[in-house]
PDB file of C-alpha atoms in Angstrom:
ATOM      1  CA  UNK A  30      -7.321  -6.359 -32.274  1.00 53.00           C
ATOM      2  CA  UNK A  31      -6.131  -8.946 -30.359  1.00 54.00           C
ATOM      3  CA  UNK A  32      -6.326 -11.932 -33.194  1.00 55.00           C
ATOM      4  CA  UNK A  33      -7.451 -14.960 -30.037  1.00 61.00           C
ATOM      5  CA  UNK A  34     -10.768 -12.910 -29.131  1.00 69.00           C
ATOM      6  CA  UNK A  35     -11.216  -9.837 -31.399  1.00 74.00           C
ATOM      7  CA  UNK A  36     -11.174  -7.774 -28.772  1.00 86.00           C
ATOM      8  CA  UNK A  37      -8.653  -4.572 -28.325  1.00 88.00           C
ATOM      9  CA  UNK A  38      -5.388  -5.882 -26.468  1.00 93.00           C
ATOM     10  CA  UNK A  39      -5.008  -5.103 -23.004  1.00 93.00           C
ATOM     11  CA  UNK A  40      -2.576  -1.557 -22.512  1.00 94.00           C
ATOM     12  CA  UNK A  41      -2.255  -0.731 -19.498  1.00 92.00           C
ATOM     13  CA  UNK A  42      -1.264   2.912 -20.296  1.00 90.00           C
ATOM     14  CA  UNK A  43      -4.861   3.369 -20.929  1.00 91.00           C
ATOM     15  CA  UNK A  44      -5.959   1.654 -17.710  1.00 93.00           C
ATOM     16  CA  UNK A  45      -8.183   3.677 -15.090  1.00 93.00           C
ATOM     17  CA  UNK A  46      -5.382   3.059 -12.207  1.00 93.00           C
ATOM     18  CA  UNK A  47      -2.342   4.115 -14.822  1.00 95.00           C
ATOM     19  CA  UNK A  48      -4.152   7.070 -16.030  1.00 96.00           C
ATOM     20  CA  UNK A  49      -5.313   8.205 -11.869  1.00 95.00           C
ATOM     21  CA  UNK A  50      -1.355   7.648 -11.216  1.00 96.00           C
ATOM     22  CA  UNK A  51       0.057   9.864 -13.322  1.00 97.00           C
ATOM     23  CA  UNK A  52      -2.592  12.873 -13.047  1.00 96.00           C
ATOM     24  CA  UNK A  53      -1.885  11.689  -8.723  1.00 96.00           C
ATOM     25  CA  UNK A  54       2.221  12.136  -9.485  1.00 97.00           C
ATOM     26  CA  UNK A  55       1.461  15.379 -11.582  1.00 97.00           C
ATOM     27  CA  UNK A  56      -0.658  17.267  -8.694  1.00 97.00           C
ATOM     28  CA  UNK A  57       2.639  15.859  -6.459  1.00 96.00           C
ATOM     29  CA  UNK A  58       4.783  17.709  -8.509  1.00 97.00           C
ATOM     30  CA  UNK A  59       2.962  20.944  -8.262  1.00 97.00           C
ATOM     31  CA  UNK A  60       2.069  20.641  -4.688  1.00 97.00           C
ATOM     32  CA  UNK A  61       6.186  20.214  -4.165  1.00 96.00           C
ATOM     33  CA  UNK A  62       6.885  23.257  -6.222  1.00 95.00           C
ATOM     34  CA  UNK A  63       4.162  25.486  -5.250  1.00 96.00           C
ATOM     35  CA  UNK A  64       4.299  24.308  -1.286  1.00 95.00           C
ATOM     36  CA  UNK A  65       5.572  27.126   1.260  1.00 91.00           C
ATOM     37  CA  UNK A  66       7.648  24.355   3.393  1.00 91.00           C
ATOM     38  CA  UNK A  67       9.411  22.494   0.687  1.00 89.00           C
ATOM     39  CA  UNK A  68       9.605  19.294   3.624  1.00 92.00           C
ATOM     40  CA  UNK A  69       5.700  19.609   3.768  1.00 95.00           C
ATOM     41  CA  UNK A  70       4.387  16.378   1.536  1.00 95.00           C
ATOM     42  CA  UNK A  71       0.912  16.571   0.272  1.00 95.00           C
ATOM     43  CA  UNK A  72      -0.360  13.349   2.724  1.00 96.00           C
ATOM     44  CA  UNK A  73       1.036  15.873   6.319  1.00 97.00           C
ATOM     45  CA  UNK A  74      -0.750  18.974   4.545  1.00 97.00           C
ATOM     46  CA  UNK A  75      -4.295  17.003   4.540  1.00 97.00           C
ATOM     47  CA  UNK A  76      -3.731  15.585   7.831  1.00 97.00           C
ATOM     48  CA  UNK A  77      -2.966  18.704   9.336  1.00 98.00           C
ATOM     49  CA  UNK A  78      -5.968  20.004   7.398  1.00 97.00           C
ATOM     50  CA  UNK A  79      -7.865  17.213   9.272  1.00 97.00           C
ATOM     51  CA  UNK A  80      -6.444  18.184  13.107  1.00 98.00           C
ATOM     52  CA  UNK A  81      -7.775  21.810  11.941  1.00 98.00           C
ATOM     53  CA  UNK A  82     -10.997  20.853  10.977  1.00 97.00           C
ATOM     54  CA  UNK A  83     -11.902  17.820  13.356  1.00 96.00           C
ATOM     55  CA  UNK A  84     -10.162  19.086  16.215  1.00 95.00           C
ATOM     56  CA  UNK A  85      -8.629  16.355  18.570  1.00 96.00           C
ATOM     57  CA  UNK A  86      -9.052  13.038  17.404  1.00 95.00           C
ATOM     58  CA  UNK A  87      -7.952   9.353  17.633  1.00 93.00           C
ATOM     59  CA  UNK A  88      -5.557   7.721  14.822  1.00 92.00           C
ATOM     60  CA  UNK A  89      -8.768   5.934  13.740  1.00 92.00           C
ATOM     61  CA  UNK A  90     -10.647   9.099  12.941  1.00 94.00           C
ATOM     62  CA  UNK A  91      -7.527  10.491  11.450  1.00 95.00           C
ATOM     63  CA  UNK A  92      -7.309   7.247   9.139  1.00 94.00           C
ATOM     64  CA  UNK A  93     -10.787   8.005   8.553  1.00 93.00           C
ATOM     65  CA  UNK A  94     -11.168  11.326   7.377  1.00 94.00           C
ATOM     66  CA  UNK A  95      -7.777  11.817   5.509  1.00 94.00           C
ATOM     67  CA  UNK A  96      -7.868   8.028   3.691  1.00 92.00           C
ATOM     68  CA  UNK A  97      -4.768   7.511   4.957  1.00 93.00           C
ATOM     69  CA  UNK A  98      -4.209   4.083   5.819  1.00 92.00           C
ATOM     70  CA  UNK A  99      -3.117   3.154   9.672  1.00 92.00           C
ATOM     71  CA  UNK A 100       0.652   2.263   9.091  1.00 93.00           C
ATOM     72  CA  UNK A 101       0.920   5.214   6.858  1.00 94.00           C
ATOM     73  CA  UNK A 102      -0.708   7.656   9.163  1.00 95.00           C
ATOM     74  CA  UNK A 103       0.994   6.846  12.461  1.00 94.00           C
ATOM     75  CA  UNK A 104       4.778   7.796  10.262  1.00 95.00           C
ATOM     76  CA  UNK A 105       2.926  10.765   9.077  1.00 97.00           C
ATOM     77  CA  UNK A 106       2.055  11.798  12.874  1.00 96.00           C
ATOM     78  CA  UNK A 107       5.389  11.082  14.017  1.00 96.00           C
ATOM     79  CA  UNK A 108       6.943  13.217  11.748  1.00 96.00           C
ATOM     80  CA  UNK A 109       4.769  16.392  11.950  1.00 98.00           C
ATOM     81  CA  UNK A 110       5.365  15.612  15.577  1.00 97.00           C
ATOM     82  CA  UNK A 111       8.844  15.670  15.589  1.00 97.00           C
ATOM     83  CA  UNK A 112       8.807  18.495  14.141  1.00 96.00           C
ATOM     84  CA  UNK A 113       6.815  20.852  17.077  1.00 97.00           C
ATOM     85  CA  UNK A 114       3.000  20.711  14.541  1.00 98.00           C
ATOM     86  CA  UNK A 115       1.179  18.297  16.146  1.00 98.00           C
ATOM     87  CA  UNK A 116       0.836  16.771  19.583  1.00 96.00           C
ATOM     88  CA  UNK A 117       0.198  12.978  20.713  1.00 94.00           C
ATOM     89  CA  UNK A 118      -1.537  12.480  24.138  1.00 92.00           C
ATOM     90  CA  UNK A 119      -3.506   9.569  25.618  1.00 86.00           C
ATOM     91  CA  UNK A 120      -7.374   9.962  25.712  1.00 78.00           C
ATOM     92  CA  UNK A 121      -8.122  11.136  29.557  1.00 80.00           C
ATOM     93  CA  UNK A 122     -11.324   8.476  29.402  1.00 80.00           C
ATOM     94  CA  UNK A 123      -9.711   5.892  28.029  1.00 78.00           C
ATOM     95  CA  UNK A 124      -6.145   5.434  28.568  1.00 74.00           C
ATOM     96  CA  UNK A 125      -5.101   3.280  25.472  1.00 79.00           C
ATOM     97  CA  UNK A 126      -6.562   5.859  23.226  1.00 85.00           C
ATOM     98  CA  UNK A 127      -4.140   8.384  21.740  1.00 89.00           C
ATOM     99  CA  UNK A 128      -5.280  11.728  20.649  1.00 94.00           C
ATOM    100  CA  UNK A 129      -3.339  14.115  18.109  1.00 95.00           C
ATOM    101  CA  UNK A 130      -4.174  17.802  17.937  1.00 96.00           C
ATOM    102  CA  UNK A 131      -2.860  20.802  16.146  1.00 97.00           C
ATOM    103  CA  UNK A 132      -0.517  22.837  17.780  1.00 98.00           C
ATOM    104  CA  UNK A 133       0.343  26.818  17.237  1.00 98.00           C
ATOM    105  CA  UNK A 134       3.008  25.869  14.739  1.00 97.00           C
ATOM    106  CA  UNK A 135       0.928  23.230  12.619  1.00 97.00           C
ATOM    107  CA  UNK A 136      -1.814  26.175  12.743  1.00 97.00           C
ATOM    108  CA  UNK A 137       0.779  28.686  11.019  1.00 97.00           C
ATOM    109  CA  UNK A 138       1.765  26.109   8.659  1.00 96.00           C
ATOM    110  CA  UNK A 139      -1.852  26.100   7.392  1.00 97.00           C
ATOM    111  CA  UNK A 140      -2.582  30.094   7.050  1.00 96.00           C
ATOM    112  CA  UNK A 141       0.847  30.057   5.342  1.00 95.00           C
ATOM    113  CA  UNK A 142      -0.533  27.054   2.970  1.00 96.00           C
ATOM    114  CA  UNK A 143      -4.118  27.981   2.352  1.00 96.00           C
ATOM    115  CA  UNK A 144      -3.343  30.385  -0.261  1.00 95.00           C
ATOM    116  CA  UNK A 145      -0.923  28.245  -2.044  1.00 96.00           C
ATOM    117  CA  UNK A 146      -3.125  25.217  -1.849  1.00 96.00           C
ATOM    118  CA  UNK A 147      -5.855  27.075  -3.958  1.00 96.00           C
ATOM    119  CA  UNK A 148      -3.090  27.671  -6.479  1.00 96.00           C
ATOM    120  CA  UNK A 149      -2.020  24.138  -6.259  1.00 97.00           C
ATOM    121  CA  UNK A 150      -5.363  22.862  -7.124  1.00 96.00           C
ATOM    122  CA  UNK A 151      -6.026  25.356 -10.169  1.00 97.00           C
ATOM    123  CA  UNK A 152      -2.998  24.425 -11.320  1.00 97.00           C
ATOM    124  CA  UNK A 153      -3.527  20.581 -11.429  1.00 97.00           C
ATOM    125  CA  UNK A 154      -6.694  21.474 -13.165  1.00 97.00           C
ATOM    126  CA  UNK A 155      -5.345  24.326 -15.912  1.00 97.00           C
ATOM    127  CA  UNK A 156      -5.697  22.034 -18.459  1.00 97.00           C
ATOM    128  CA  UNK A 157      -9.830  21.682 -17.811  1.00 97.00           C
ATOM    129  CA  UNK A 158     -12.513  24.002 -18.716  1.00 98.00           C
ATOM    130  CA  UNK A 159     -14.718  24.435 -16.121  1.00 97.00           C
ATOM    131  CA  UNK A 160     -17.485  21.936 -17.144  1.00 98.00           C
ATOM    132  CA  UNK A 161     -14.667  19.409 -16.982  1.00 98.00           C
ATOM    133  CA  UNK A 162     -13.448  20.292 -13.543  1.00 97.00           C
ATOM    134  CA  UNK A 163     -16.652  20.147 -12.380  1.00 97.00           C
ATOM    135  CA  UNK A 164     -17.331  16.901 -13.957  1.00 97.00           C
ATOM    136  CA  UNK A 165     -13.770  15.066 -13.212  1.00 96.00           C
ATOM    137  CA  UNK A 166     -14.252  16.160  -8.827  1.00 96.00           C
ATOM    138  CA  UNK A 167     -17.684  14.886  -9.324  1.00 95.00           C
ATOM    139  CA  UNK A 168     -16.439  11.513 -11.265  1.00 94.00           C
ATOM    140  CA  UNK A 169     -13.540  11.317  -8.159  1.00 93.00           C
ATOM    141  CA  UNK A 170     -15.939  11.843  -5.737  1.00 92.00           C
ATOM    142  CA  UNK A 171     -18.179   8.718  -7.360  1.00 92.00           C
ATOM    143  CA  UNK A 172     -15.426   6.332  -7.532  1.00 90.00           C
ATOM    144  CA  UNK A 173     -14.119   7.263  -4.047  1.00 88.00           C
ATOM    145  CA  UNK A 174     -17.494   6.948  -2.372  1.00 82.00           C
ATOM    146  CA  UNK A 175     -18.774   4.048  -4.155  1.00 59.00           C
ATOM    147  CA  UNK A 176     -17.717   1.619  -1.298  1.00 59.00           C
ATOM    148  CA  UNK A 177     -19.437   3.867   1.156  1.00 53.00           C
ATOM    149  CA  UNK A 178     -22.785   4.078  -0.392  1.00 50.00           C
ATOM    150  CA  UNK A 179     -23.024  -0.006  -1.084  1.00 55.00           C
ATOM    151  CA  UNK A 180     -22.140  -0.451   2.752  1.00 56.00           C
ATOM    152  CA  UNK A 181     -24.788   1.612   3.672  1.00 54.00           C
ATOM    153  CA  UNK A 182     -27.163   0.045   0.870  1.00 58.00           C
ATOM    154  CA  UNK A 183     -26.163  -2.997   2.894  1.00 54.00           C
ATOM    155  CA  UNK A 184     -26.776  -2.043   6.227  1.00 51.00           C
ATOM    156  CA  UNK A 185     -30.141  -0.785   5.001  1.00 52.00           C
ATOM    157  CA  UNK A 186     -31.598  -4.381   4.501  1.00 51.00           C
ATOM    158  CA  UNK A 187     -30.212  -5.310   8.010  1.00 48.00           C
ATOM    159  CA  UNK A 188     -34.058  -6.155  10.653  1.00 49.00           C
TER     160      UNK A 188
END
């Protein structure tokens, strides 16, 4: 107790961000073992994940469906561009807009991943019955789409 307030001192080794860190650096760990293409990082497997399921898209839609912010997402394209996944091209309606879709090679990459992803995720989770891994990707989902839901509480009250 801390003897000023009586409340518990501050630890930050119990802290929600500390304690979403380290399971985040754990599931890194297993994704870099258990990866096919041991130069694939978890952040290029989602947003090639994203090209596959979206189709073409602008960076902004990228940023937006991989929560990936912009800075971090336009080195991310470069390099799965670079190496022959992806392709960059300008938006034939509007000319400032650039478009990245998957190519033939990005596409292998993913039927070669799939599998391994599955086993990537179960193994994150091995330590979790099932009621808790049901209950923590609920709990993640909460806390990831609270922002979401008050904007659009927001935009509700809007004449």
């Amino acid at each position: 107790m801390n003897e000023h307030d009586g409340q518990e001192p501050y630890r930050v080794t119990e802290q929600v961000g500390h304690l979403l860190r380290k399971a985040y650096q754990r599931h890194l760990a297993i994704f870099q073992d258990n990866a096919t293409d041991p130069s694939l990082t978890s952040v290029q497997f989602v947003t090639l994940c994203a090209l596959h399921d979206l189709g073409p898209v602008s960076q902004a839609e990228l940023v937006k469906a991989t929560a990936v912010d912009q800075t971090t997402i336009r080195g991310i394209v470069d390099r799965l561009k670079a190496r022959g996944l992806i392709d960059i091209s300008r938006d034939a309606n509007d000319g400032r807009k650039v478009i990245m879709s998957l190519l033939p090679a990005g596409e292998a990459v993913l039927e070669e991943m799939y599998p391994r992803a599955k086993t990537i995720t179960e193994k994150t989770m091995c330590r979790l019955n099932v009621a808790e891994q049901v209950a923590l990707l609920y709990l993640l989902r909460k806390i990831g789409e609270e922002d979401a839901a008050a904007e659009r509480e927001d935009n509700s009250s809007d004449p």
